[in-house]
PDB file of C-alpha atoms in Angstrom:
ATOM      1  CA  MET A   1       0.017   0.065  -0.504  1.00 67.00           C
ATOM      2  CA  ASP A   2       3.067   2.436   0.382  1.00 83.00           C
ATOM      3  CA  GLN A   3       4.690   1.370  -2.801  1.00 85.00           C
ATOM      4  CA  MET A   4       0.741   2.992  -4.072  1.00 83.00           C
ATOM      5  CA  GLU A   5       1.413   6.073  -2.862  1.00 86.00           C
ATOM      6  CA  ALA A   6       4.848   6.562  -3.377  1.00 86.00           C
ATOM      7  CA  ILE A   7       4.004   5.898  -6.927  1.00 88.00           C
ATOM      8  CA  GLU A   8       0.750   8.281  -6.702  1.00 88.00           C
ATOM      9  CA  GLU A   9       3.427  10.979  -5.411  1.00 89.00           C
ATOM     10  CA  LYS A  10       5.674  10.255  -7.385  1.00 89.00           C
ATOM     11  CA  GLN A  11       3.196  10.873 -10.600  1.00 90.00           C
ATOM     12  CA  GLU A  12       1.540  14.234  -8.806  1.00 92.00           C
ATOM     13  CA  ARG A  13       4.990  16.487  -8.371  1.00 91.00           C
ATOM     14  CA  ARG A  14       6.190  15.248 -12.199  1.00 92.00           C
ATOM     15  CA  GLU A  15       2.677  16.728 -13.199  1.00 92.00           C
ATOM     16  CA  GLU A  16       3.377  19.681 -11.448  1.00 92.00           C
ATOM     17  CA  LEU A  17       6.393  20.163 -11.953  1.00 91.00           C
ATOM     18  CA  ARG A  18       5.838  19.898 -15.988  1.00 92.00           C
ATOM     19  CA  GLU A  19       2.579  22.220 -15.419  1.00 92.00           C
ATOM     20  CA  ARG A  20       5.641  24.411 -13.643  1.00 91.00           C
ATOM     21  CA  ARG A  21       7.920  23.920 -16.933  1.00 92.00           C
ATOM     22  CA  GLN A  22       4.970  24.662 -19.013  1.00 91.00           C
ATOM     23  CA  LEU A  23       4.050  27.999 -17.629  1.00 89.00           C
ATOM     24  CA  GLN A  24       8.081  29.164 -17.469  1.00 90.00           C
ATOM     25  CA  ARG A  25       7.932  28.593 -20.623  1.00 89.00           C
ATOM     26  CA  ALA A  26       5.005  30.513 -21.808  1.00 86.00           C
ATOM     27  CA  ARG A  27       6.077  33.489 -19.715  1.00 86.00           C
ATOM     28  CA  GLN A  28       9.719  32.809 -21.257  1.00 85.00           C
ATOM     29  CA  LEU A  29       7.568  32.763 -25.039  1.00 81.00           C
ATOM     30  CA  ASP A  30       5.302  36.140 -23.979  1.00 79.00           C
ATOM     31  CA  GLN A  31       9.084  38.167 -22.964  1.00 79.00           C
ATOM     32  CA  GLN A  32      11.394  36.875 -26.074  1.00 76.00           C
ATOM     33  CA  LEU A  33       8.242  38.130 -28.305  1.00 75.00           C
ATOM     34  CA  TYR A  34       7.029  41.695 -26.228  1.00 70.00           C
ATOM     35  CA  SER A  35      10.343  42.514 -25.099  1.00 67.00           C
ATOM     36  CA  GLN A  36      12.963  42.068 -28.677  1.00 61.00           C
ATOM     37  CA  ARG A  37      10.270  43.062 -31.127  1.00 58.00           C
ATOM     38  CA  GLU A  38      11.545  44.618 -33.646  1.00 54.00           C
ATOM     39  CA  PRO A  39       9.573  46.570 -36.752  1.00 52.00           C
ATOM     40  CA  LEU A  40       9.300  43.997 -39.315  1.00 54.00           C
ATOM     41  CA  PHE A  41       9.936  46.613 -42.104  1.00 52.00           C
ATOM     42  CA  ASN A  42      12.324  50.021 -42.633  1.00 52.00           C
ATOM     43  CA  SER A  43      10.298  53.307 -41.711  1.00 53.00           C
ATOM     44  CA  TYR A  44      11.946  54.611 -44.762  1.00 54.00           C
ATOM     45  CA  LEU A  45      10.890  53.446 -48.192  1.00 53.00           C
ATOM     46  CA  PRO A  46      14.470  52.056 -50.305  1.00 55.00           C
ATOM     47  CA  SER A  47      12.092  52.658 -53.931  1.00 54.00           C
ATOM     48  CA  GLN A  48      11.917  56.126 -52.418  1.00 50.00           C
ATOM     49  CA  SER A  49      15.212  57.374 -51.007  1.00 49.00           C
ATOM     50  CA  LEU A  50      16.201  58.256 -54.682  1.00 52.00           C
ATOM     51  CA  ARG A  51      13.335  60.395 -55.341  1.00 54.00           C
ATOM     52  CA  SER A  52      13.981  64.043 -54.382  1.00 57.00           C
ATOM     53  CA  GLY A  53      11.291  65.531 -51.055  1.00 58.00           C
ATOM     54  CA  PRO A  54      10.967  63.690 -47.841  1.00 58.00           C
ATOM     55  CA  PRO A  55      10.618  59.941 -47.370  1.00 57.00           C
ATOM     56  CA  LEU A  56       8.132  57.941 -47.037  1.00 59.00           C
ATOM     57  CA  VAL A  57       7.048  56.824 -43.986  1.00 60.00           C
ATOM     58  CA  SER A  58       5.440  53.928 -43.071  1.00 61.00           C
ATOM     59  CA  ASN A  59       2.980  53.585 -40.377  1.00 60.00           C
ATOM     60  CA  PRO A  60       4.906  52.852 -36.787  1.00 58.00           C
ATOM     61  CA  PHE A  61       3.623  50.141 -33.934  1.00 58.00           C
ATOM     62  CA  PRO A  62       1.884  50.765 -31.846  1.00 56.00           C
ATOM     63  CA  THR A  63       3.987  52.292 -28.726  1.00 63.00           C
ATOM     64  CA  THR A  64       1.869  50.830 -25.689  1.00 67.00           C
ATOM     65  CA  VAL A  65       1.368  46.980 -26.427  1.00 60.00           C
ATOM     66  CA  LEU A  66      -0.587  46.097 -23.542  1.00 63.00           C
ATOM     67  CA  PRO A  67       0.555  42.497 -22.052  1.00 64.00           C
ATOM     68  CA  LYS A  68      -1.290  39.183 -22.538  1.00 66.00           C
ATOM     69  CA  SER A  69      -1.638  37.061 -19.612  1.00 66.00           C
ATOM     70  CA  SER A  70      -1.491  33.753 -19.897  1.00 70.00           C
ATOM     71  CA  SER A  71      -3.510  33.513 -16.473  1.00 69.00           C
ATOM     72  CA  PRO A  72      -7.704  32.784 -16.183  1.00 70.00           C
ATOM     73  CA  ILE A  73      -7.481  34.254 -12.896  1.00 71.00           C
ATOM     74  CA  GLN A  74      -8.943  38.246 -12.975  1.00 72.00           C
ATOM     75  CA  PRO A  75      -6.166  40.746 -11.788  1.00 72.00           C
ATOM     76  CA  GLY A  76      -9.422  42.182  -9.300  1.00 75.00           C
ATOM     77  CA  SER A  77     -10.816  38.718  -8.131  1.00 76.00           C
ATOM     78  CA  ASP A  78     -10.269  38.277  -4.471  1.00 78.00           C
ATOM     79  CA  ASP A  79      -8.697  35.231  -2.892  1.00 78.00           C
ATOM     80  CA  ILE A  80     -11.570  33.073  -2.399  1.00 79.00           C
ATOM     81  CA  ASP A  81     -12.443  33.278  -5.759  1.00 80.00           C
ATOM     82  CA  VAL A  82      -8.869  31.929  -6.851  1.00 81.00           C
ATOM     83  CA  LEU A  83      -7.960  29.293  -3.975  1.00 83.00           C
ATOM     84  CA  ILE A  84     -11.724  27.417  -2.916  1.00 85.00           C
ATOM     85  CA  PRO A  85     -11.389  26.593  -6.814  1.00 87.00           C
ATOM     86  CA  PHE A  86      -7.805  25.176  -7.515  1.00 87.00           C
ATOM     87  CA  PHE A  87      -8.380  23.417  -3.426  1.00 89.00           C
ATOM     88  CA  ASP A  88     -11.671  21.378  -5.358  1.00 91.00           C
ATOM     89  CA  TRP A  89      -9.789  20.736  -8.681  1.00 91.00           C
ATOM     90  CA  ARG A  90      -6.624  19.325  -6.614  1.00 92.00           C
ATOM     91  CA  ILE A  91      -9.030  16.714  -4.161  1.00 92.00           C
ATOM     92  CA  ASN A  92     -10.968  16.191  -7.990  1.00 92.00           C
ATOM     93  CA  GLN A  93      -7.343  14.997  -8.693  1.00 92.00           C
ATOM     94  CA  THR A  94      -6.237  13.159  -6.240  1.00 90.00           C
ATOM     95  CA  SER A  95      -7.224   9.505  -5.678  1.00 91.00           C
ATOM     96  CA  ASN A  96      -6.086   8.456  -2.466  1.00 93.00           C
ATOM     97  CA  ALA A  97      -8.317   9.218  -0.083  1.00 92.00           C
ATOM     98  CA  GLU A  98      -6.359   9.984   2.284  1.00 94.00           C
ATOM     99  CA  LYS A  99      -4.109  12.592   0.408  1.00 93.00           C
ATOM    100  CA  SER A 100      -7.890  13.750  -0.200  1.00 92.00           C
ATOM    101  CA  ARG A 101      -8.724  14.362   3.299  1.00 94.00           C
ATOM    102  CA  LYS A 102      -5.760  16.371   3.835  1.00 94.00           C
ATOM    103  CA  TRP A 103      -6.286  18.871   0.791  1.00 93.00           C
ATOM    104  CA  GLU A 104     -10.096  19.664   2.783  1.00 94.00           C
ATOM    105  CA  GLN A 105      -8.920  20.058   6.171  1.00 94.00           C
ATOM    106  CA  ALA A 106      -6.325  22.472   4.230  1.00 92.00           C
ATOM    107  CA  LYS A 107      -9.460  24.443   2.061  1.00 91.00           C
ATOM    108  CA  ASP A 108     -11.647  24.611   5.073  1.00 92.00           C
ATOM    109  CA  ILE A 109      -8.366  26.055   6.534  1.00 91.00           C
ATOM    110  CA  SER A 110      -7.452  28.198   4.038  1.00 88.00           C
ATOM    111  CA  TYR A 111     -11.235  29.611   3.863  1.00 87.00           C
ATOM    112  CA  GLU A 112     -11.673  30.450   7.166  1.00 88.00           C
ATOM    113  CA  ARG A 113      -8.861  32.452   7.707  1.00 87.00           C
ATOM    114  CA  LEU A 114      -9.495  34.356   4.324  1.00 82.00           C
ATOM    115  CA  LYS A 115     -12.933  34.628   5.207  1.00 80.00           C
ATOM    116  CA  GLY A 116     -11.351  36.137   8.556  1.00 80.00           C
ATOM    117  CA  LYS A 117      -8.945  38.711   7.441  1.00 76.00           C
ATOM    118  CA  LYS A 118     -12.165  39.821   4.408  1.00 68.00           C
ATOM    119  CA  ILE A 119     -14.294  40.663   7.202  1.00 67.00           C
ATOM    120  CA  LYS A 120     -10.878  42.743   9.024  1.00 67.00           C
ATOM    121  CA  ASN A 121     -10.590  44.289   6.298  1.00 69.00           C
ATOM    122  CA  ASP A 122     -14.518  45.332   4.829  1.00 67.00           C
ATOM    123  CA  MET A 123     -13.910  46.379   9.136  1.00 68.00           C
ATOM    124  CA  SER A 124     -10.774  48.568   8.424  1.00 72.00           C
ATOM    125  CA  ASP A 125     -12.534  50.251   5.586  1.00 65.00           C
ATOM    126  CA  ASP A 126     -15.590  51.848   7.266  1.00 59.00           C
TER     127      ASP A 126
END
């Protein structure tokens, strides 16, 4: 029985590591795309450089490029809105009953703490 749990735990660690790597690759790709973005063409058209008069200028890229977010988490969401679905997902993905129970406990503890934090913040806003 312990071997089965060890194998499941090892698989879970591998999945988590794989997810982290995928997120890291996505972030690196985003950084490369937005930090090294260069115009695809020169602003001066070569055929026009021999003529007299001002050079023709192409349409420049927009100066402000909004970063794309790969996260489904909305910027204004509460911690509870993010963590509770995470715990539900984790509980459903865990086949080991003991680990599932521990995830349930972690969810309950987190919920109580976040609820208490929200109440304190609401009271301080008044």
